mmCIF file of N, CA and C in Angstrom:
data_model
loop_
_atom_site.group_PDB
_atom_site.id
_atom_site.type_symbol
_atom_site.label_atom_id
_atom_site.label_comp_id
_atom_site.label_asym_id
_atom_site.label_seq_id
_atom_site.Cartn_x
_atom_site.Cartn_y
_atom_site.Cartn_z
ATOM 1 N N MET A 1 9.283 1.875 -15.215
ATOM 2 C CA MET A 1 8.016 1.175 -15.291
ATOM 3 C C MET A 1 7.969 0.091 -14.224
ATOM 4 N N LEU A 2 6.816 -0.166 -13.722
ATOM 5 C CA LEU A 2 6.612 -1.155 -12.666
ATOM 6 C C LEU A 2 6.723 -2.558 -13.244
ATOM 7 N N LYS A 3 7.743 -3.301 -12.785
ATOM 8 C CA LYS A 3 7.929 -4.678 -13.236
ATOM 9 C C LYS A 3 7.017 -5.586 -12.430
ATOM 10 N N LEU A 4 6.738 -6.758 -12.986
ATOM 11 C CA LEU A 4 5.841 -7.695 -12.324
ATOM 12 C C LEU A 4 6.386 -8.121 -10.969
ATOM 13 N N THR A 5 7.690 -8.361 -10.871
ATOM 14 C CA THR A 5 8.256 -8.790 -9.590
ATOM 15 C C THR A 5 8.159 -7.679 -8.555
ATOM 16 N N ASP A 6 8.396 -6.434 -8.960
ATOM 17 C CA ASP A 6 8.246 -5.301 -8.041
ATOM 18 C C ASP A 6 6.802 -5.196 -7.573
ATOM 19 N N PHE A 7 5.895 -5.344 -8.506
ATOM 20 C CA PHE A 7 4.469 -5.264 -8.219
ATOM 21 C C PHE A 7 4.064 -6.341 -7.219
ATOM 22 N N GLU A 8 4.546 -7.558 -7.432
ATOM 23 C CA GLU A 8 4.230 -8.663 -6.527
ATOM 24 C C GLU A 8 4.808 -8.419 -5.136
ATOM 25 N N GLU A 9 6.022 -7.883 -5.071
ATOM 26 C CA GLU A 9 6.645 -7.592 -3.781
ATOM 27 C C GLU A 9 5.878 -6.508 -3.029
ATOM 28 N N ILE A 10 5.398 -5.519 -3.741
ATOM 29 C CA ILE A 10 4.604 -4.458 -3.118
ATOM 30 C C ILE A 10 3.310 -5.040 -2.555
ATOM 31 N N LEU A 11 2.644 -5.877 -3.330
ATOM 32 C CA LEU A 11 1.405 -6.506 -2.859
ATOM 33 C C LEU A 11 1.663 -7.429 -1.670
ATOM 34 N N GLU A 12 2.793 -8.128 -1.667
ATOM 35 C CA GLU A 12 3.143 -8.990 -0.535
ATOM 36 C C GLU A 12 3.356 -8.161 0.729
ATOM 37 N N GLY A 13 4.049 -7.029 0.580
ATOM 38 C CA GLY A 13 4.268 -6.150 1.725
ATOM 39 C C GLY A 13 2.961 -5.611 2.280
ATOM 40 N N LEU A 14 2.058 -5.237 1.395
ATOM 41 C CA LEU A 14 0.752 -4.752 1.831
ATOM 42 C C LEU A 14 -0.059 -5.867 2.484
ATOM 43 N N ALA A 15 0.060 -7.084 1.963
ATOM 44 C CA ALA A 15 -0.667 -8.222 2.535
ATOM 45 C C ALA A 15 -0.202 -8.503 3.962
ATOM 46 N N LEU A 16 1.088 -8.353 4.214
ATOM 47 C CA LEU A 16 1.608 -8.549 5.575
ATOM 48 C C LEU A 16 0.980 -7.554 6.545
ATOM 49 N N ILE A 17 0.858 -6.316 6.108
ATOM 50 C CA ILE A 17 0.251 -5.284 6.955
ATOM 51 C C ILE A 17 -1.229 -5.592 7.159
ATOM 52 N N GLU A 18 -1.898 -5.975 6.089
ATOM 53 C CA GLU A 18 -3.343 -6.222 6.141
ATOM 54 C C GLU A 18 -3.689 -7.405 7.044
ATOM 55 N N GLN A 19 -2.788 -8.354 7.169
ATOM 56 C CA GLN A 19 -3.039 -9.545 7.983
ATOM 57 C C GLN A 19 -2.562 -9.393 9.426
ATOM 58 N N ASP A 20 -1.867 -8.312 9.728
ATOM 59 C CA ASP A 20 -1.327 -8.090 11.073
ATOM 60 C C ASP A 20 -2.443 -7.607 12.002
ATOM 61 N N THR A 21 -2.780 -8.414 13.000
ATOM 62 C CA THR A 21 -3.875 -8.059 13.908
ATOM 63 C C THR A 21 -3.503 -6.942 14.884
ATOM 64 N N ALA A 22 -2.224 -6.591 14.971
ATOM 65 C CA ALA A 22 -1.801 -5.483 15.824
ATOM 66 C C ALA A 22 -2.085 -4.133 15.168
ATOM 67 N N VAL A 23 -2.394 -4.158 13.889
ATOM 68 C CA VAL A 23 -2.684 -2.941 13.136
ATOM 69 C C VAL A 23 -4.166 -2.616 13.306
ATOM 70 N N PRO A 24 -4.501 -1.343 13.577
ATOM 71 C CA PRO A 24 -5.912 -0.967 13.728
ATOM 72 C C PRO A 24 -6.737 -1.341 12.486
ATOM 73 N N LYS A 25 -7.995 -1.671 12.726
ATOM 74 C CA LYS A 25 -8.868 -2.157 11.655
ATOM 75 C C LYS A 25 -9.036 -1.132 10.537
ATOM 76 N N ASN A 26 -9.155 0.142 10.883
ATOM 77 C CA ASN A 26 -9.332 1.157 9.844
ATOM 78 C C ASN A 26 -8.113 1.221 8.919
ATOM 79 N N VAL A 27 -6.937 0.994 9.476
ATOM 80 C CA VAL A 27 -5.715 0.992 8.673
ATOM 81 C C VAL A 27 -5.695 -0.242 7.769
ATOM 82 N N ARG A 28 -6.071 -1.384 8.319
ATOM 83 C CA ARG A 28 -6.094 -2.611 7.514
ATOM 84 C C ARG A 28 -7.081 -2.483 6.355
ATOM 85 N N LEU A 29 -8.205 -1.808 6.586
ATOM 86 C CA LEU A 29 -9.182 -1.613 5.513
ATOM 87 C C LEU A 29 -8.617 -0.729 4.402
ATOM 88 N N LYS A 30 -7.897 0.321 4.780
ATOM 89 C CA LYS A 30 -7.290 1.197 3.766
ATOM 90 C C LYS A 30 -6.193 0.469 2.997
ATOM 91 N N VAL A 31 -5.436 -0.360 3.702
ATOM 92 C CA VAL A 31 -4.389 -1.141 3.036
ATOM 93 C C VAL A 31 -5.028 -2.135 2.065
ATOM 94 N N LYS A 32 -6.118 -2.754 2.483
ATOM 95 C CA LYS A 32 -6.827 -3.691 1.600
ATOM 96 C C LYS A 32 -7.354 -2.960 0.374
ATOM 97 N N ASN A 33 -7.879 -1.754 0.570
ATOM 98 C CA ASN A 33 -8.360 -0.947 -0.543
ATOM 99 C C ASN A 33 -7.212 -0.625 -1.503
ATOM 100 N N THR A 34 -6.050 -0.324 -0.951
ATOM 101 C CA THR A 34 -4.874 -0.054 -1.774
ATOM 102 C C THR A 34 -4.497 -1.288 -2.591
ATOM 103 N N MET A 35 -4.572 -2.451 -1.969
ATOM 104 C CA MET A 35 -4.271 -3.694 -2.683
ATOM 105 C C MET A 35 -5.255 -3.908 -3.833
ATOM 106 N N LEU A 36 -6.522 -3.591 -3.602
ATOM 107 C CA LEU A 36 -7.531 -3.733 -4.659
ATOM 108 C C LEU A 36 -7.264 -2.767 -5.810
ATOM 109 N N ILE A 37 -6.857 -1.562 -5.471
ATOM 110 C CA ILE A 37 -6.530 -0.571 -6.502
ATOM 111 C C ILE A 37 -5.382 -1.081 -7.370
ATOM 112 N N LEU A 38 -4.335 -1.578 -6.725
ATOM 113 C CA LEU A 38 -3.159 -2.033 -7.466
ATOM 114 C C LEU A 38 -3.418 -3.297 -8.278
ATOM 115 N N SER A 39 -4.302 -4.144 -7.799
ATOM 116 C CA SER A 39 -4.542 -5.408 -8.500
ATOM 117 C C SER A 39 -5.696 -5.335 -9.496
ATOM 118 N N ASN A 40 -6.352 -4.193 -9.589
ATOM 119 C CA ASN A 40 -7.475 -4.016 -10.510
ATOM 120 C C ASN A 40 -6.959 -3.954 -11.947
ATOM 121 N N ASN A 41 -7.309 -4.945 -12.738
ATOM 122 C CA ASN A 41 -6.860 -4.997 -14.130
ATOM 123 C C ASN A 41 -7.678 -4.093 -15.043
ATOM 124 N N GLU A 42 -8.805 -3.608 -14.564
ATOM 125 C CA GLU A 42 -9.663 -2.754 -15.381
ATOM 126 C C GLU A 42 -9.262 -1.281 -15.285
ATOM 127 N N GLU A 43 -8.400 -0.954 -14.345
ATOM 128 C CA GLU A 43 -7.980 0.437 -14.140
ATOM 129 C C GLU A 43 -7.241 0.943 -15.383
ATOM 130 N N ALA A 44 -7.372 2.236 -15.649
ATOM 131 C CA ALA A 44 -6.868 2.835 -16.881
ATOM 132 C C ALA A 44 -5.362 2.658 -17.086
ATOM 133 N N GLY A 45 -4.562 2.956 -16.107
ATOM 134 C CA GLY A 45 -3.124 2.881 -16.305
ATOM 135 C C GLY A 45 -2.371 2.695 -15.012
ATOM 136 N N VAL A 46 -1.123 2.297 -15.153
ATOM 137 C CA VAL A 46 -0.279 2.044 -13.992
ATOM 138 C C VAL A 46 -0.056 3.331 -13.201
ATOM 139 N N ASP A 47 0.150 4.440 -13.903
ATOM 140 C CA ASP A 47 0.392 5.711 -13.212
ATOM 141 C C ASP A 47 -0.793 6.114 -12.340
ATOM 142 N N LEU A 48 -1.987 5.898 -12.847
ATOM 143 C CA LEU A 48 -3.191 6.227 -12.082
ATOM 144 C C LEU A 48 -3.311 5.338 -10.847
ATOM 145 N N LYS A 49 -3.010 4.049 -11.010
ATOM 146 C CA LYS A 49 -3.032 3.120 -9.877
ATOM 147 C C LYS A 49 -2.038 3.552 -8.806
ATOM 148 N N ILE A 50 -0.842 3.913 -9.237
ATOM 149 C CA ILE A 50 0.198 4.324 -8.290
ATOM 150 C C ILE A 50 -0.223 5.590 -7.561
ATOM 151 N N ASP A 51 -0.761 6.572 -8.287
ATOM 152 C CA ASP A 51 -1.195 7.821 -7.654
ATOM 153 C C ASP A 51 -2.285 7.589 -6.612
ATOM 154 N N LYS A 52 -3.277 6.774 -6.962
ATOM 155 C CA LYS A 52 -4.356 6.478 -6.012
ATOM 156 C C LYS A 52 -3.813 5.744 -4.791
ATOM 157 N N SER A 53 -2.909 4.814 -5.028
ATOM 158 C CA SER A 53 -2.322 4.039 -3.931
ATOM 159 C C SER A 53 -1.500 4.925 -3.011
ATOM 160 N N LEU A 54 -0.724 5.825 -3.587
ATOM 161 C CA LEU A 54 0.088 6.735 -2.773
ATOM 162 C C LEU A 54 -0.792 7.638 -1.921
ATOM 163 N N GLN A 55 -1.915 8.070 -2.469
ATOM 164 C CA GLN A 55 -2.838 8.902 -1.707
ATOM 165 C C GLN A 55 -3.403 8.126 -0.518
ATOM 166 N N GLU A 56 -3.831 6.890 -0.744
ATOM 167 C CA GLU A 56 -4.362 6.045 0.342
ATOM 168 C C GLU A 56 -3.298 5.801 1.407
ATOM 169 N N LEU A 57 -2.107 5.421 0.971
ATOM 170 C CA LEU A 57 -1.049 5.094 1.924
ATOM 171 C C LEU A 57 -0.556 6.330 2.671
ATOM 172 N N GLY A 58 -0.613 7.489 2.027
ATOM 173 C CA GLY A 58 -0.247 8.730 2.705
ATOM 174 C C GLY A 58 -1.178 9.016 3.865
ATOM 175 N N ASP A 59 -2.461 8.777 3.661
ATOM 176 C CA ASP A 59 -3.437 8.943 4.742
ATOM 177 C C ASP A 59 -3.168 7.958 5.872
ATOM 178 N N VAL A 60 -2.854 6.722 5.507
ATOM 179 C CA VAL A 60 -2.606 5.675 6.498
ATOM 180 C C VAL A 60 -1.366 5.993 7.329
ATOM 181 N N ALA A 61 -0.313 6.456 6.688
ATOM 182 C CA ALA A 61 0.958 6.701 7.380
ATOM 183 C C ALA A 61 0.837 7.793 8.439
ATOM 184 N N GLU A 62 -0.159 8.654 8.311
ATOM 185 C CA GLU A 62 -0.346 9.745 9.270
ATOM 186 C C GLU A 62 -1.222 9.361 10.454
ATOM 187 N N ASP A 63 -1.756 8.157 10.468
ATOM 188 C CA ASP A 63 -2.631 7.705 11.553
ATOM 189 C C ASP A 63 -1.846 7.633 12.859
ATOM 190 N N PRO A 64 -2.290 8.351 13.894
ATOM 191 C CA PRO A 64 -1.542 8.359 15.166
ATOM 192 C C PRO A 64 -1.572 7.023 15.913
ATOM 193 N N ASN A 65 -2.525 6.154 15.598
ATOM 194 C CA ASN A 65 -2.629 4.858 16.274
ATOM 195 C C ASN A 65 -1.818 3.765 15.592
ATOM 196 N N LEU A 66 -1.110 4.117 14.552
ATOM 197 C CA LEU A 66 -0.361 3.141 13.775
ATOM 198 C C LEU A 66 0.910 2.731 14.513
ATOM 199 N N PRO A 67 1.134 1.417 14.689
ATOM 200 C CA PRO A 67 2.385 0.968 15.314
ATOM 201 C C PRO A 67 3.592 1.407 14.476
ATOM 202 N N GLN A 68 4.690 1.712 15.144
ATOM 203 C CA GLN A 68 5.868 2.235 14.457
ATOM 204 C C GLN A 68 6.397 1.273 13.391
ATOM 205 N N HIS A 69 6.421 -0.025 13.688
ATOM 206 C CA HIS A 69 6.940 -0.976 12.695
ATOM 207 C C HIS A 69 6.059 -1.013 11.446
ATOM 208 N N THR A 70 4.770 -0.802 11.627
ATOM 209 C CA THR A 70 3.858 -0.775 10.484
ATOM 210 C C THR A 70 4.070 0.489 9.671
ATOM 211 N N ARG A 71 4.312 1.596 10.349
ATOM 212 C CA ARG A 71 4.592 2.859 9.653
ATOM 213 C C ARG A 71 5.823 2.698 8.754
ATOM 214 N N MET A 72 6.842 2.011 9.274
ATOM 215 C CA MET A 72 8.058 1.778 8.488
ATOM 216 C C MET A 72 7.752 0.900 7.268
ATOM 217 N N GLN A 73 6.906 -0.107 7.444
ATOM 218 C CA GLN A 73 6.527 -0.968 6.318
ATOM 219 C C GLN A 73 5.788 -0.158 5.251
ATOM 220 N N ILE A 74 4.910 0.722 5.694
ATOM 221 C CA ILE A 74 4.153 1.550 4.751
ATOM 222 C C ILE A 74 5.084 2.497 4.018
ATOM 223 N N TRP A 75 6.024 3.111 4.732
ATOM 224 C CA TRP A 75 6.982 4.001 4.076
ATOM 225 C C TRP A 75 7.823 3.250 3.048
ATOM 226 N N SER A 76 8.136 2.008 3.351
ATOM 227 C CA SER A 76 8.896 1.185 2.411
ATOM 228 C C SER A 76 8.094 0.954 1.129
ATOM 229 N N VAL A 77 6.814 0.641 1.284
ATOM 230 C CA VAL A 77 5.949 0.439 0.118
ATOM 231 C C VAL A 77 5.803 1.747 -0.655
ATOM 232 N N VAL A 78 5.603 2.847 0.050
ATOM 233 C CA VAL A 78 5.471 4.156 -0.595
ATOM 234 C C VAL A 78 6.735 4.480 -1.385
ATOM 235 N N SER A 79 7.874 4.220 -0.794
ATOM 236 C CA SER A 79 9.148 4.476 -1.467
ATOM 237 C C SER A 79 9.262 3.673 -2.760
ATOM 238 N N ARG A 80 8.870 2.418 -2.705
ATOM 239 C CA ARG A 80 8.927 1.569 -3.910
ATOM 240 C C ARG A 80 7.969 2.080 -4.984
ATOM 241 N N LEU A 81 6.785 2.515 -4.564
ATOM 242 C CA LEU A 81 5.818 3.038 -5.535
ATOM 243 C C LEU A 81 6.303 4.352 -6.145
ATOM 244 N N GLU A 82 6.886 5.219 -5.315
ATOM 245 C CA GLU A 82 7.361 6.509 -5.815
ATOM 246 C C GLU A 82 8.526 6.351 -6.778
ATOM 247 N N SER A 83 9.309 5.302 -6.614
ATOM 248 C CA SER A 83 10.459 5.102 -7.498
ATOM 249 C C SER A 83 10.039 4.576 -8.869
ATOM 250 N N GLN A 84 8.788 4.242 -9.009
ATOM 251 C CA GLN A 84 8.306 3.736 -10.297
ATOM 252 C C GLN A 84 7.931 4.914 -11.125
#
């Protein structure tokens, strides 16, 4: 189960990507959308939030304009989400 500290660390990692101006705007928008999905308290369940987030981040990770260091950050977040 997703612990609060894990959840906060995932959101912090996404916030770093979202605030990085070297990241293309379309990627930052998808990352922001992922953050909204994860932080939405009205969403039905944690599993649904994780699935939606993984789908968004999977699309982002395939973007050819994505800087390599950002791709690694996204894979790290994806890995943490998948382990939940």
